[in-house]
Structure formats: C-alpha cells, structure tokens
Amino acid sequence: MDGAKALALDALAERRGRTMMRFDYSGTGSSPGNFEEGTLDRWLAESLAVIDRLTSGPVIVVGSSMGGWIGLHLALQRPDRIAAFVGIAAAPDFTDWGFSDDQRAHIAKAGKVDGPPIMTLGFLQSGGPLCVLDKPIPVTCPVRLLHGENDGDVPLPVAYRLLQQLQSPDIQLTIVKGGGHRLSEPNEIDLILRTVGGLADASSTAVE
C-alpha cells in the first residue's frame, strides 16, 4: 500500500475529493501475519472483506500483477458493487503458466522455494480453483488493462488471452512501449492516473 502506484492513486483521489481504500494482504507490506501462510484464496477472502465491510456503493478496483488476478475475482463475485476494473500487468493463472515442471517438482518436494518471492506449495495449489483463462470470464463492467511491452514476469500473450476471454463490451488493452512489469516510471504512473480518473469521471464513483 506504500508503493508508488498506490500512493499516486491515493493522491489522485484526494485531489478529486473521492474516497480510496488501499491495503496490503496479510503477511505482506504493512499488514501483520506470516507471508508463508498466504494463499490466493485467503487473500481473495481478505479483499472481499475489505469491499464488504469497509466500503459502500460502487467501486473501481485497481489491481497490479497478482492483485489483478484477485481483482478479477472481486468483479466476478461482487458484480453489483464493481463499477470498473483496472488491471496493471495483471497476472491471472500465473500458478499455472509461471512455473516449469522442475520448479513444480521442487516445490512439491520441499514444500516451498525461497525467493524472492518465497513460493509455498499451499500458495501454488490455491491457484488451481481460481484459474480463469480457460473459459469466458463473465465480467461485464468496463475493463482497462495496462501492460508493458517488455514485461519479463507476465508475458504479453497472457494479456491478449485475458482480453479475449473477458466478456465486457467495454474493454481496452493499452501496451506501454518499452514498459516492464512494474509500470512505475513517471509516464507510466501518469497513464494509470489518467485511466483511473477517466473511469471515475465516467461512472461518478469512489475510487477503490
């Protein structure tokens, strides 16, 4: 929640007199807990709790990398609450395509692999039920996907596949020339702010 993108979005919300909720999953960033106990389903449950208990009305979900995968599930499970979704280098299904057979075998045998980041068997196994790219994704709110041309962590074909599977009639994929995975350069953050700001103006909702 203290990353450059999150802080820039927080400042955008303040300038526009809108509310924003930014948070770290348990065991990450400023949140207490043991990172090695984290799983995708646990962090999704925490994200749903934030939406349900700490916000009201329609929201715009912004998720980066793994947060983009979790954000998709927020849009799927709370369609009446999510006004729009912004995926920044979104990494849906990365437990499926992000590891070699040798890496999987090592994690299965050792229970985890030291990173960065640390990857546990529990986390890897939690991804299977949450994979979305093998079928149409019934997210119908406006969607904006921002992806770096040179993203070495989430290959561009993943973004194209996500674009194809999402059923929203209002979806745009923006490829940032020369951009990497973090998309935290000043011009890249400016793109994120313009994208989120445009959606907020169109929907007149709070930014989440």
XYZ file of C-alpha atoms in Angstrom, residues 89-90 92 133 137 145-149 154-166 171-176:
29
model
C 0.316 -6.069 -15.607
C -2.440 -8.412 -14.459
C -4.262 -14.294 -13.896
C -8.211 -18.058 -18.676
C -14.844 -14.607 -17.995
C -5.716 -3.465 -18.987
C -2.290 -1.778 -18.923
C 0.708 -3.914 -19.833
C 4.385 -3.269 -20.500
C 5.802 -4.262 -23.877
C 3.818 -11.622 -17.220
C 4.252 -12.235 -20.966
C 2.135 -10.191 -23.355
C 0.242 -13.296 -24.599
C -1.333 -13.503 -21.122
C -2.765 -10.001 -21.572
C -4.072 -10.895 -25.045
C -5.667 -14.062 -23.683
C -7.334 -12.105 -20.896
C -8.617 -9.578 -23.433
C -10.148 -12.392 -25.465
C -11.804 -14.155 -22.552
C -13.343 -11.153 -20.803
C -12.594 -3.250 -22.611
C -9.297 -1.734 -23.690
C -5.764 -3.124 -23.607
C -3.010 -0.497 -23.589
C 0.528 -1.705 -24.293
C 3.228 0.589 -22.937
